[in-house]
PDB file of C-alpha atoms in Angstrom:
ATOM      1  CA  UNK A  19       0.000   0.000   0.000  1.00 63.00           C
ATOM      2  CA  UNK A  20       1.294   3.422  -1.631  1.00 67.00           C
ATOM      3  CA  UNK A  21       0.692   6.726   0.410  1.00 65.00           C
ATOM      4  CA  UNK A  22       0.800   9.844  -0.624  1.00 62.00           C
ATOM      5  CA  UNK A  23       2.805  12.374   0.967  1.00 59.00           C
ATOM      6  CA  UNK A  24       0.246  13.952   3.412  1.00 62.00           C
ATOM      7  CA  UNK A  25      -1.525  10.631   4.275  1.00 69.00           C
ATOM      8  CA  UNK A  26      -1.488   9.533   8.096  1.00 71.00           C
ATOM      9  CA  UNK A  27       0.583   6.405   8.655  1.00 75.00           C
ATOM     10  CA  UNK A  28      -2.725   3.378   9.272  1.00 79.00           C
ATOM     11  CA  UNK A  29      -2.563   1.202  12.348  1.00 84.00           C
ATOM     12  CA  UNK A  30      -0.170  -0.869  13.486  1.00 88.00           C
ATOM     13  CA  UNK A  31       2.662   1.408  11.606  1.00 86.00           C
ATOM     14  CA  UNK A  32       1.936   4.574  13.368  1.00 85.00           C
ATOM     15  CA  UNK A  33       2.188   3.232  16.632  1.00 89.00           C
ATOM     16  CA  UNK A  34       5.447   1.449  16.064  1.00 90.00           C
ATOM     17  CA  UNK A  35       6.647   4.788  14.169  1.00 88.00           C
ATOM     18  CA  UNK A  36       5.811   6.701  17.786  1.00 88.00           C
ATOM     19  CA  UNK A  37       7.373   3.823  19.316  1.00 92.00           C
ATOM     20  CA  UNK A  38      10.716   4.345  17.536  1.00 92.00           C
ATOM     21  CA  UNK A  39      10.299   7.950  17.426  1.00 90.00           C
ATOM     22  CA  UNK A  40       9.595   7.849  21.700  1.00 91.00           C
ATOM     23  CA  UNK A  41      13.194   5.712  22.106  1.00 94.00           C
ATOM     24  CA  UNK A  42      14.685   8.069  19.793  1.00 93.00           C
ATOM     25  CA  UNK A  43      14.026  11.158  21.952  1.00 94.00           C
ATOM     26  CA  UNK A  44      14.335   9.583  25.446  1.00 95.00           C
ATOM     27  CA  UNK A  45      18.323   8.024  24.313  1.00 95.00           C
ATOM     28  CA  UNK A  46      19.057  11.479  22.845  1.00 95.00           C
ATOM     29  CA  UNK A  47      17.280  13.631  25.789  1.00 95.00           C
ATOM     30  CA  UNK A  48      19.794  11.497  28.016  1.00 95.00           C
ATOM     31  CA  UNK A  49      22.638  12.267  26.155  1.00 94.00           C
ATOM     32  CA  UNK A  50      21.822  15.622  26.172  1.00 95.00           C
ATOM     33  CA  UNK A  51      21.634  15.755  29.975  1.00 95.00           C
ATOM     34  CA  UNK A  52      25.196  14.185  30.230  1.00 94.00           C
ATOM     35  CA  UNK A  53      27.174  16.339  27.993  1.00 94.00           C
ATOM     36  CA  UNK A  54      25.205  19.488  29.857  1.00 94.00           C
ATOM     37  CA  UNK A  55      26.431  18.311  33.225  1.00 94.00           C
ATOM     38  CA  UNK A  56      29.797  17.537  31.972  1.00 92.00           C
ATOM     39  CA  UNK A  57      29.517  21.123  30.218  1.00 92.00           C
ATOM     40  CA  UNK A  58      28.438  23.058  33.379  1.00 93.00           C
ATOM     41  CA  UNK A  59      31.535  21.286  35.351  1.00 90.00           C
ATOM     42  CA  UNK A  60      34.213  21.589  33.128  1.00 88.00           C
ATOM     43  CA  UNK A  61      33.683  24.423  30.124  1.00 89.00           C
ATOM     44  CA  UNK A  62      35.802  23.840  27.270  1.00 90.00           C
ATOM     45  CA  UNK A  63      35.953  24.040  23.632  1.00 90.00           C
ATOM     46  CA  UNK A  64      35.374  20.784  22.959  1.00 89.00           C
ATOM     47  CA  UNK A  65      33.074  20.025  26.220  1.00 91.00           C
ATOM     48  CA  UNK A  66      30.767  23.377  24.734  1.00 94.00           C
ATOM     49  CA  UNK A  67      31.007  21.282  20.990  1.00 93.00           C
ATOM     50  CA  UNK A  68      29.633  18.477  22.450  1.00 94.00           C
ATOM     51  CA  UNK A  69      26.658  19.891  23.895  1.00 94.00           C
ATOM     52  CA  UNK A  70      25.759  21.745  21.183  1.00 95.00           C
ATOM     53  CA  UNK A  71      25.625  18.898  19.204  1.00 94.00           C
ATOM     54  CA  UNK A  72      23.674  16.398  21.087  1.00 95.00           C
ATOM     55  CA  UNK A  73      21.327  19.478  21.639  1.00 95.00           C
ATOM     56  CA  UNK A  74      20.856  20.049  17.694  1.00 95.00           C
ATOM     57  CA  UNK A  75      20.091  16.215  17.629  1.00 94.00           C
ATOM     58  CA  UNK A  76      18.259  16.022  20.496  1.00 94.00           C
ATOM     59  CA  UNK A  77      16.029  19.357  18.605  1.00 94.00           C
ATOM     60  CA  UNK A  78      15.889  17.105  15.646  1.00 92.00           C
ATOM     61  CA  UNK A  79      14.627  13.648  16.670  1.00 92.00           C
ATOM     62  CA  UNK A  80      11.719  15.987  18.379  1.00 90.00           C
ATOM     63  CA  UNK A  81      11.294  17.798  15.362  1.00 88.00           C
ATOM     64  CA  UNK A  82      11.086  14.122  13.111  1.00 83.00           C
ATOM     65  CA  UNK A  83       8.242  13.181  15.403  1.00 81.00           C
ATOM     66  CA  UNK A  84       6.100  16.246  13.965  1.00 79.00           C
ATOM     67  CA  UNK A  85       7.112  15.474  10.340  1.00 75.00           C
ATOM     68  CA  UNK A  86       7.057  11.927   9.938  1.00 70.00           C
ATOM     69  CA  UNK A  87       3.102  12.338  11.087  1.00 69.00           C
ATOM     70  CA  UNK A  88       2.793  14.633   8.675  1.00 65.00           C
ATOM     71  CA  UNK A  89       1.432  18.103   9.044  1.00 60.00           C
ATOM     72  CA  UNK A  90      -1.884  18.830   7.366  1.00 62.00           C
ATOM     73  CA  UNK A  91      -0.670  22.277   5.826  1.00 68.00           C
ATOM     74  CA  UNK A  92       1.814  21.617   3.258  1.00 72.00           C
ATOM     75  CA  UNK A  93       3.666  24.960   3.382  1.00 74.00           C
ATOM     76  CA  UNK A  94       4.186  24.073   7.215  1.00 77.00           C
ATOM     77  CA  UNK A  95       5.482  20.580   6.278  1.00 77.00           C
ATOM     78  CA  UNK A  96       8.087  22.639   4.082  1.00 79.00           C
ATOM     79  CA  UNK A  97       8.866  24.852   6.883  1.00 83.00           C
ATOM     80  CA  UNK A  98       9.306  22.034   9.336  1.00 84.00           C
ATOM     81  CA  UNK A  99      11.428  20.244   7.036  1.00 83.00           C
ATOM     82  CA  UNK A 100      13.684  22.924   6.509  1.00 86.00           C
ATOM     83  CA  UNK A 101      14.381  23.412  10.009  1.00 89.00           C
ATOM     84  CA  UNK A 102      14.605  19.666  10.793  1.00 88.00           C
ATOM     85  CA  UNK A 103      17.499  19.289   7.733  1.00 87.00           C
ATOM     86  CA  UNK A 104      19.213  22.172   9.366  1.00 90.00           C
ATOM     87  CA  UNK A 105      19.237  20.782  13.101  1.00 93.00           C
ATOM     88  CA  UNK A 106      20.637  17.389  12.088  1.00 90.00           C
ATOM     89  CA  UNK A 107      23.025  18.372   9.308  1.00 91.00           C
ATOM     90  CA  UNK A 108      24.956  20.969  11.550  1.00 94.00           C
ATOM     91  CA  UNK A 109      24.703  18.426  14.654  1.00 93.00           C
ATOM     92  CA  UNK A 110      26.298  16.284  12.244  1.00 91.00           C
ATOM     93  CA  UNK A 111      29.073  18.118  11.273  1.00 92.00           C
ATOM     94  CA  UNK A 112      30.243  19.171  14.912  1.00 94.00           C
ATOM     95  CA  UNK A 113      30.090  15.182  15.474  1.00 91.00           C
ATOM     96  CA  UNK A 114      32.733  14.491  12.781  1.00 90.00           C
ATOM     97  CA  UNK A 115      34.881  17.869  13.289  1.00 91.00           C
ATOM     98  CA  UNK A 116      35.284  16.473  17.443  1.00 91.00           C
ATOM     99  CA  UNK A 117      35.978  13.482  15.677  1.00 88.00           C
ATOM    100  CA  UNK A 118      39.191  14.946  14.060  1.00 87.00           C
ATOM    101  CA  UNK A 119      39.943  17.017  17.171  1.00 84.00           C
ATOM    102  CA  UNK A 120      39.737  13.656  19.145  1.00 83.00           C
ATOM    103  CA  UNK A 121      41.882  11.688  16.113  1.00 81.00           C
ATOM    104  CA  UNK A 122      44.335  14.153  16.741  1.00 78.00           C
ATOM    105  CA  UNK A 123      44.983  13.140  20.137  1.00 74.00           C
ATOM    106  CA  UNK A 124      45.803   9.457  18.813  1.00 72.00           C
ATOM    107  CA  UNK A 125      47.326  10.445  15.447  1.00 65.00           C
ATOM    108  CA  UNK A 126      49.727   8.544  13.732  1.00 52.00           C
ATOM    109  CA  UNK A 127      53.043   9.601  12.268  1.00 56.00           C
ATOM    110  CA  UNK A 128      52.283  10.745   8.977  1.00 56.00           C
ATOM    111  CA  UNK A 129      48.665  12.685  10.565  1.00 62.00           C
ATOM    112  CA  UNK A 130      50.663  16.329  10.021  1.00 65.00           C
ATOM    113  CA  UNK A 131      48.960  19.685  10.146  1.00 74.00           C
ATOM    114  CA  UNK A 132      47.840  19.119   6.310  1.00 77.00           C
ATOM    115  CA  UNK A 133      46.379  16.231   6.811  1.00 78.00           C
ATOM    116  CA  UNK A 134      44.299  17.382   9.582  1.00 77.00           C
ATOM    117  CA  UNK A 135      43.328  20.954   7.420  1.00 85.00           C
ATOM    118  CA  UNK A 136      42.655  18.854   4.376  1.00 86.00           C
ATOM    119  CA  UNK A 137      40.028  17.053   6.389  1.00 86.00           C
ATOM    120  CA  UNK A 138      38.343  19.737   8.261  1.00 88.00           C
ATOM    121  CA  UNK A 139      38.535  21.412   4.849  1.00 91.00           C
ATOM    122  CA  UNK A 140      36.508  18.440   3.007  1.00 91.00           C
ATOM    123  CA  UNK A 141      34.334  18.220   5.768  1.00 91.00           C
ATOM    124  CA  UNK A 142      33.331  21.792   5.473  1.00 92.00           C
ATOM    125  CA  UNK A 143      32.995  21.624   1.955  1.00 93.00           C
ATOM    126  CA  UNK A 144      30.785  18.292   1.854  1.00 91.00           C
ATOM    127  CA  UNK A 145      28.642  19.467   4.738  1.00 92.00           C
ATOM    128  CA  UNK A 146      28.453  23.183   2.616  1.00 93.00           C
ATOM    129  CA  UNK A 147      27.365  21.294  -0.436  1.00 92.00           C
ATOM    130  CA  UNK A 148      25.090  19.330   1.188  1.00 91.00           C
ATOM    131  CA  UNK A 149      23.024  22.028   2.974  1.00 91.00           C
ATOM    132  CA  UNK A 150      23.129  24.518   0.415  1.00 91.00           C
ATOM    133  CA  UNK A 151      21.596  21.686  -1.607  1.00 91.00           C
ATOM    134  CA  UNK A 152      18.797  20.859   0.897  1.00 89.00           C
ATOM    135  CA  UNK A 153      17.852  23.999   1.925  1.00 87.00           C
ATOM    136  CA  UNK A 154      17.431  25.740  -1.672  1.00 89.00           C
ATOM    137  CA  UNK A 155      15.611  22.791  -2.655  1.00 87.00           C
ATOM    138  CA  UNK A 156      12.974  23.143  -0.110  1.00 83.00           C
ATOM    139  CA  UNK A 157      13.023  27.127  -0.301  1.00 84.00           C
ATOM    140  CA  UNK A 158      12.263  26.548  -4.130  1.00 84.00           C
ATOM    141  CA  UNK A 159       9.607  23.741  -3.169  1.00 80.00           C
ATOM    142  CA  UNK A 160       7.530  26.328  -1.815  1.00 78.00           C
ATOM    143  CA  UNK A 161       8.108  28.455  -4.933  1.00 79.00           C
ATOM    144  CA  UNK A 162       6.041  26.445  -6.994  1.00 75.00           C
ATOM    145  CA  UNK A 163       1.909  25.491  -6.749  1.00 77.00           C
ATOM    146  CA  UNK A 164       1.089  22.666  -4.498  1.00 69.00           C
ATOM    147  CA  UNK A 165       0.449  19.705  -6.459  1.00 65.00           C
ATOM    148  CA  UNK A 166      -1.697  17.266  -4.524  1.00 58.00           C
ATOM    149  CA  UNK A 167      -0.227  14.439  -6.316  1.00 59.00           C
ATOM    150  CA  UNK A 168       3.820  15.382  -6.051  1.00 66.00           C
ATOM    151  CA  UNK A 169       3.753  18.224  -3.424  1.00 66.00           C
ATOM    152  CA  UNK A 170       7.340  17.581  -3.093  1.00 69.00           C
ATOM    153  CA  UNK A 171       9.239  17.070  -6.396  1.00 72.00           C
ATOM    154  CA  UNK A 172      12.315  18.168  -5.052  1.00 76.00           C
ATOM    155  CA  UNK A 173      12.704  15.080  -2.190  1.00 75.00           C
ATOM    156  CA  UNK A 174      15.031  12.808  -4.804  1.00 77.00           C
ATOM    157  CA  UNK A 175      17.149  15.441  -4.782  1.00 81.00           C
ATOM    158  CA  UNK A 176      17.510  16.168  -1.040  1.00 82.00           C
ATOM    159  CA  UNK A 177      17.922  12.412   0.285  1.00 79.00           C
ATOM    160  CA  UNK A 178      20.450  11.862  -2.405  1.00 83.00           C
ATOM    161  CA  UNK A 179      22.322  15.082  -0.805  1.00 85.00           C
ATOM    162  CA  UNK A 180      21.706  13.676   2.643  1.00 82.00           C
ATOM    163  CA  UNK A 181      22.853  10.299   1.230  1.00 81.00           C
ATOM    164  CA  UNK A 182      25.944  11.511  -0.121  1.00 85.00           C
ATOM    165  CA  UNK A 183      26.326  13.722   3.338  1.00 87.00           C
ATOM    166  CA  UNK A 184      25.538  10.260   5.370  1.00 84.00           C
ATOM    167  CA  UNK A 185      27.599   8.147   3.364  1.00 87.00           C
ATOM    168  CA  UNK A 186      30.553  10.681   3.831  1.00 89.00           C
ATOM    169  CA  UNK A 187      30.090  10.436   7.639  1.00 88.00           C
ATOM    170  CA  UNK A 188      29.931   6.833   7.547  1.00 88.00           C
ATOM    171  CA  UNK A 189      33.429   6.347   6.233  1.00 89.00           C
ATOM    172  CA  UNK A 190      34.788   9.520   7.958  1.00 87.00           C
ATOM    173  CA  UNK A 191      33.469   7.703  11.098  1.00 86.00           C
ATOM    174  CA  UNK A 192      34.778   3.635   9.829  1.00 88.00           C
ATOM    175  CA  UNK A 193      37.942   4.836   8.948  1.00 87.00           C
ATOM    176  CA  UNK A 194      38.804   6.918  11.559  1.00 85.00           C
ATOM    177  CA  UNK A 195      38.285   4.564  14.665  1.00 85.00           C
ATOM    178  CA  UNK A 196      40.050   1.996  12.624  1.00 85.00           C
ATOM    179  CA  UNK A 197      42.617   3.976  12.792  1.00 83.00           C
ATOM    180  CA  UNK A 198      42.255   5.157  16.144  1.00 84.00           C
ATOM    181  CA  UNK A 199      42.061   1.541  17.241  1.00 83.00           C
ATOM    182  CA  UNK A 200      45.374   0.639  15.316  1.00 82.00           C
ATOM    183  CA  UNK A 201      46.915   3.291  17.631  1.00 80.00           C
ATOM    184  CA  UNK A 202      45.691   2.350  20.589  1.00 82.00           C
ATOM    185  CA  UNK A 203      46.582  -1.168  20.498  1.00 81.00           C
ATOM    186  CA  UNK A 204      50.153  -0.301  19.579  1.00 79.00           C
ATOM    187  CA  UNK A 205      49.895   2.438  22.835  1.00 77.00           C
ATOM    188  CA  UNK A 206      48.540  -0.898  25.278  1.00 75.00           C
ATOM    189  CA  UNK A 207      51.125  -3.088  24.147  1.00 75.00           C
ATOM    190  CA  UNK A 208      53.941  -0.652  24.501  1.00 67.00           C
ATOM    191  CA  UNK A 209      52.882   1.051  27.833  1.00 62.00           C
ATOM    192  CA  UNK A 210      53.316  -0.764  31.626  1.00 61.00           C
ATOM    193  CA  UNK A 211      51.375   1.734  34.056  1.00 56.00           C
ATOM    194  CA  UNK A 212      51.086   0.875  37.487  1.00 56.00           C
ATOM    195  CA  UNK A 213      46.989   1.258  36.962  1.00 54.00           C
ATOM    196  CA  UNK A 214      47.236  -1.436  34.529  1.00 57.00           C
ATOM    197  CA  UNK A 215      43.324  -2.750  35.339  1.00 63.00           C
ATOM    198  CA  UNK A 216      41.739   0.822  35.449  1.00 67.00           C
ATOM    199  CA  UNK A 217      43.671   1.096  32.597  1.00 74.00           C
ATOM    200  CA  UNK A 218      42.577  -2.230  30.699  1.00 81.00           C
ATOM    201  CA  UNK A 219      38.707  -1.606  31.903  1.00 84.00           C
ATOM    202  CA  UNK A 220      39.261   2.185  30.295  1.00 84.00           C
ATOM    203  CA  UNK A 221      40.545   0.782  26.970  1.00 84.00           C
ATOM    204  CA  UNK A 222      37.791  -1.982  26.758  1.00 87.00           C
ATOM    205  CA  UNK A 223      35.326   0.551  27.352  1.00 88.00           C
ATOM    206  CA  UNK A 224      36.914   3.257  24.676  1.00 88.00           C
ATOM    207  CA  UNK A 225      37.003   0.666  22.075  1.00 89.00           C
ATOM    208  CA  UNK A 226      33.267  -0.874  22.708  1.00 91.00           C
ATOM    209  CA  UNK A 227      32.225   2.701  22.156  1.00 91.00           C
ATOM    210  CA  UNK A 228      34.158   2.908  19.062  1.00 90.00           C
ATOM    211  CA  UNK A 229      32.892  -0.139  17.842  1.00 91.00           C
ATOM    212  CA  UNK A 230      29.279   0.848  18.755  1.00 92.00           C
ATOM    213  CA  UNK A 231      29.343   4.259  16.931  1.00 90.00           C
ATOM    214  CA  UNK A 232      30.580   2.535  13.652  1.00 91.00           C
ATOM    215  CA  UNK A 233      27.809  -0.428  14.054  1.00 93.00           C
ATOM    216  CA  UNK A 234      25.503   2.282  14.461  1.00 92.00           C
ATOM    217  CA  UNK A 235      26.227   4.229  11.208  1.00 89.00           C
ATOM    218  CA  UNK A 236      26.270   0.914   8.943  1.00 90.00           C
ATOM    219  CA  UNK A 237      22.919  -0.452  10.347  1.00 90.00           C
ATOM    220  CA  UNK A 238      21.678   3.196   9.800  1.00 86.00           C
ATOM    221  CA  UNK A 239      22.799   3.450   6.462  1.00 83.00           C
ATOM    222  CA  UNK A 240      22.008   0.079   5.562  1.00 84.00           C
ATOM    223  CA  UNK A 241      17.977   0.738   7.139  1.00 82.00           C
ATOM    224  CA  UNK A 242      18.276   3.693   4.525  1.00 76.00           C
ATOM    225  CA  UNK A 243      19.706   2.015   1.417  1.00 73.00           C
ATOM    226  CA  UNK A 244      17.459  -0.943   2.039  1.00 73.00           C
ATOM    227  CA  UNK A 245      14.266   1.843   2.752  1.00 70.00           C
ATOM    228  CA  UNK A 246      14.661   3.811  -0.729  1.00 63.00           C
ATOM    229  CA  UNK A 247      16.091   0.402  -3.477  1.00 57.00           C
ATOM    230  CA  UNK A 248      12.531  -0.955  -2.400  1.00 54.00           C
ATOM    231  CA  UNK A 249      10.729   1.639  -4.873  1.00 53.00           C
ATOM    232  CA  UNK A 250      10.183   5.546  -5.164  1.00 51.00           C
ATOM    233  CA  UNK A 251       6.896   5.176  -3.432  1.00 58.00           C
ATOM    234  CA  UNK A 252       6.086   5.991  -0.074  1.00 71.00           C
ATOM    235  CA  UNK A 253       4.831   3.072   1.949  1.00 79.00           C
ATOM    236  CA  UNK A 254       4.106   2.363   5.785  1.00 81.00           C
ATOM    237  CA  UNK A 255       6.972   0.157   6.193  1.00 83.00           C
ATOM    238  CA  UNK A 256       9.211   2.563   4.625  1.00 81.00           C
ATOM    239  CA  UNK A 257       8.363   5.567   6.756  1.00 81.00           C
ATOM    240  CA  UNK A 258       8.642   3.174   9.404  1.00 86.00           C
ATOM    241  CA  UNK A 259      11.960   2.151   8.605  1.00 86.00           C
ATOM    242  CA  UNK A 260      13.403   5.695   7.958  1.00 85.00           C
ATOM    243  CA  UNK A 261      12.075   6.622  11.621  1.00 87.00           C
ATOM    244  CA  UNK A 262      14.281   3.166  12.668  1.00 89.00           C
ATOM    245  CA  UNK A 263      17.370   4.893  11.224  1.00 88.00           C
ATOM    246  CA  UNK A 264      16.688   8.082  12.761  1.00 88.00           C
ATOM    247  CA  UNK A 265      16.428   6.235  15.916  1.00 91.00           C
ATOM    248  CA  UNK A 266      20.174   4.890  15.580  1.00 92.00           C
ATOM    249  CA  UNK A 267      21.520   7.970  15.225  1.00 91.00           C
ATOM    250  CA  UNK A 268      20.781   8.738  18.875  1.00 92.00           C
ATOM    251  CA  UNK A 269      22.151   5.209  19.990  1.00 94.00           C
ATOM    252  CA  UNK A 270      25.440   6.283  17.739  1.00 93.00           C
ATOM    253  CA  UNK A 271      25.656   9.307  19.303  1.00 93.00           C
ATOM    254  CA  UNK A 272      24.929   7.771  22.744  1.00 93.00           C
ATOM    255  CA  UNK A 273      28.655   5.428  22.052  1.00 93.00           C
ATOM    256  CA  UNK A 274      30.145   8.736  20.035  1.00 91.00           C
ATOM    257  CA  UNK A 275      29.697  10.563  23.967  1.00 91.00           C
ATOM    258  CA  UNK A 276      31.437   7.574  25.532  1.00 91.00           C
ATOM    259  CA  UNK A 277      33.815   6.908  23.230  1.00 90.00           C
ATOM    260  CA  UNK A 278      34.823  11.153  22.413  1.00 88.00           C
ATOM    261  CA  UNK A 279      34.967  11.646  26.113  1.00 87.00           C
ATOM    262  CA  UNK A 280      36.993   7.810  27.550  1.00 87.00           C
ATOM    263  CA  UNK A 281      39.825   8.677  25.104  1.00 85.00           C
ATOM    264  CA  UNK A 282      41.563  10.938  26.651  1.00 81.00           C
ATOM    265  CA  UNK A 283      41.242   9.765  30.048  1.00 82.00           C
ATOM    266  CA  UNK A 284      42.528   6.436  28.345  1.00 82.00           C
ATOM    267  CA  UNK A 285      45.827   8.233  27.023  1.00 78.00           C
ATOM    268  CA  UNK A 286      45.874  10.083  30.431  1.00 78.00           C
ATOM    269  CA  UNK A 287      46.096   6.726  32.014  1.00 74.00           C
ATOM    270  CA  UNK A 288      48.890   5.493  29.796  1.00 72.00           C
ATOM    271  CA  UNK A 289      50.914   8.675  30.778  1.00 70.00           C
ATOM    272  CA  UNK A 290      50.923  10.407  27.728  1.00 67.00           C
ATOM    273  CA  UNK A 291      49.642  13.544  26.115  1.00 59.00           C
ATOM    274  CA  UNK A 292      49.327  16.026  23.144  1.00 49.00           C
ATOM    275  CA  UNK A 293      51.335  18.767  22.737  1.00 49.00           C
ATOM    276  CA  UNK A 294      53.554  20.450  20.207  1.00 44.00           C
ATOM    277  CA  UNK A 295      56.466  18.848  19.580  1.00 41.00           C
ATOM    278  CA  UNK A 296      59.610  22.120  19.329  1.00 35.00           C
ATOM    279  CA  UNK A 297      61.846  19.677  17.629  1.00 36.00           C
ATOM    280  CA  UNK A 298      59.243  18.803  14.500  1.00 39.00           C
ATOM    281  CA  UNK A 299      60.247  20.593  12.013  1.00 37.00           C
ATOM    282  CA  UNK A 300      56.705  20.624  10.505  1.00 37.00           C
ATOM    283  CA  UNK A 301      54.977  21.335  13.676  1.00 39.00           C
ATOM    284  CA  UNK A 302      53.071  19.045  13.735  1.00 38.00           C
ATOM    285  CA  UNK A 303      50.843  17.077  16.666  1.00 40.00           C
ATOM    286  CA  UNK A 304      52.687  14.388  18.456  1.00 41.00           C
ATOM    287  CA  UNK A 305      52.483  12.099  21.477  1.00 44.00           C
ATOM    288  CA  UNK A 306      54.563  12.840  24.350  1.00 43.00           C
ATOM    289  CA  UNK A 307      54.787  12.727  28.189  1.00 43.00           C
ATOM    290  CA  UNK A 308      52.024  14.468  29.773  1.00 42.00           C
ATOM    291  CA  UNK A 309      53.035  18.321  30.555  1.00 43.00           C
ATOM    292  CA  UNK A 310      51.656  19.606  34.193  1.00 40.00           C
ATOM    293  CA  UNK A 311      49.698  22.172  32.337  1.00 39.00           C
ATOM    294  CA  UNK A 312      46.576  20.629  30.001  1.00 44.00           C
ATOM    295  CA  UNK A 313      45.124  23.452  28.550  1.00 39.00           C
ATOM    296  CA  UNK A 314      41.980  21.639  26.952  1.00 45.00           C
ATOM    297  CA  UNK A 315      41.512  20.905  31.205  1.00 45.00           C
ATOM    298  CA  UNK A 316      41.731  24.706  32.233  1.00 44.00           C
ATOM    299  CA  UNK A 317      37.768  25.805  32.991  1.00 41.00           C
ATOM    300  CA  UNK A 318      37.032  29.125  31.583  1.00 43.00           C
ATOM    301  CA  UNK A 319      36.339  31.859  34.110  1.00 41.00           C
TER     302      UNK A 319
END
């Protein structure tokens, strides 16, 4: 059964859509809570990055609820998606840029200042692409007279830009903890602290998170691939199973707060942390002794 885009989902998909949409919310409104705390006790750059983003995502899995029902106004439904897009695209892209930051912490050898601005700078310009892309194609969507039949006739275009956006953050996200994990194995095996267990329970937990955040971005993109090769038209199931992948995005970001936040108090058990090394001569980030002074620890006044 086909619906059209302003139809109300039937019975039993609308209750397993609020179901999904319910778990969604609570996870993220949890997450939220966390990086606030940590936020209020400790205000950094990074801890203030965090926030913000579970915050946009938190504002965006509330904001899904209200579109996937469907508003009755169609111009509202185009003004709601706007502002949904916008919420989860920049949460998005502060979730891969603290990424980087954290990547930098465990970099490897070759991971040199260009590297790292060559990343933020394809980041930026995906995520730029992306949401000029979305947003002028729902702007111009409400151009144009509301046909009952297509009112939107723009969507292709915008979930192949959130596709490619998704798809860039999935392997931004796979081949960064793979990395990362590399690094830290190589760190374990080469380090003898006297915490060794705090230190073994820390790394287990660092790199179930890690493993967690990637699982989550593959079953979400898979939901999605699987959702839209089943047919352009809308279906119950399908707008079910888009509101499934929505709901893994708050369970990623749920291991993305664990994992973001146990790496450096992993490296800080192993003794060792980032600073700039004055005999590189292309400054760039390296791994060293931990200095008395941390200033990503110093609180703001």
């Amino acid at each position: 059964m086909s619906l059209s885009p302003t139809d109300p989902l039937p019975p039993p998909y609308d209750t397993a859509l609020l179901v999904l949409a319910i778990i969604a919310v609570v996870v993220q409104a949890c997450n939220c809570i966390y990086t606030c705390w940590r936020l209020c006790c400790q205000i950094t750059v990074f801890t203030l990055g965090l926030a913000i983003e579970q915050v946009l995502i938190l504002m965006f899995t509330i904001m899904n609820i209200c579109r996937a029902f469907r508003l009755s106004d169609i111009r509202y439904q185009q003004i709601l998606n706007i502002i949904t897009d916008g919420f989860f695209l920049v949460g998005i892209l502060i979730h891969v840029l603290l990424l980087l930051f954290r990547f930098r912490l465990v970099n490897q050898g070759w991971y040199s200042n260009f590297w790292d601005m060559l990343m933020i700078g394809l980041t930026l310009v995906v995520f730029t692409g992306t949401f000029a892309t979305v947003v002028t194609c729902e702007i111009y969507q409400r151009t144009l007279p509301i046909d009952s039949a297509d009112p939107y006739p723009l969507s292709s275009a915008i979930s192949i830009a959130n596709a490619v956006f998704a798809l860039y953050v999935l392997l931004a996200d796979t081949i960064l903890s793979s990395l990362t994990y590399i690094r830290l194995r190589k760190l374990k095996s080469g380090t003898r602290s006297e915490h060794f267990d705090d230190n073994n329970r820390l790394h287990i937990r660092t790199i179930s998170a890690m493993v967690g955040l990637v699982l989550m971005s593959w079953t979400a993109m898979i939901v999605y691939i699987f959702n839209t090769a089943s047919g352009v038209a809308e279906t119950p199931l399908s707008r079910v199973l888009i509101q499934a992948s929505y709901t893994t995005i708050s369970f990623h970001m749920t291991f993305a707060c664990v994992f973001l936040i146990s790496i450096k108090r992993l490296l800080k058990g192993y003794g060792i942390s980032v600073s700039r090394s004055a005999n590189d001569p292309y400054n760039t980030t390296s791994v060293v002794p931990e200095q008395p002074e941390d200033l990503e620890e110093q609180v703001a006044p």
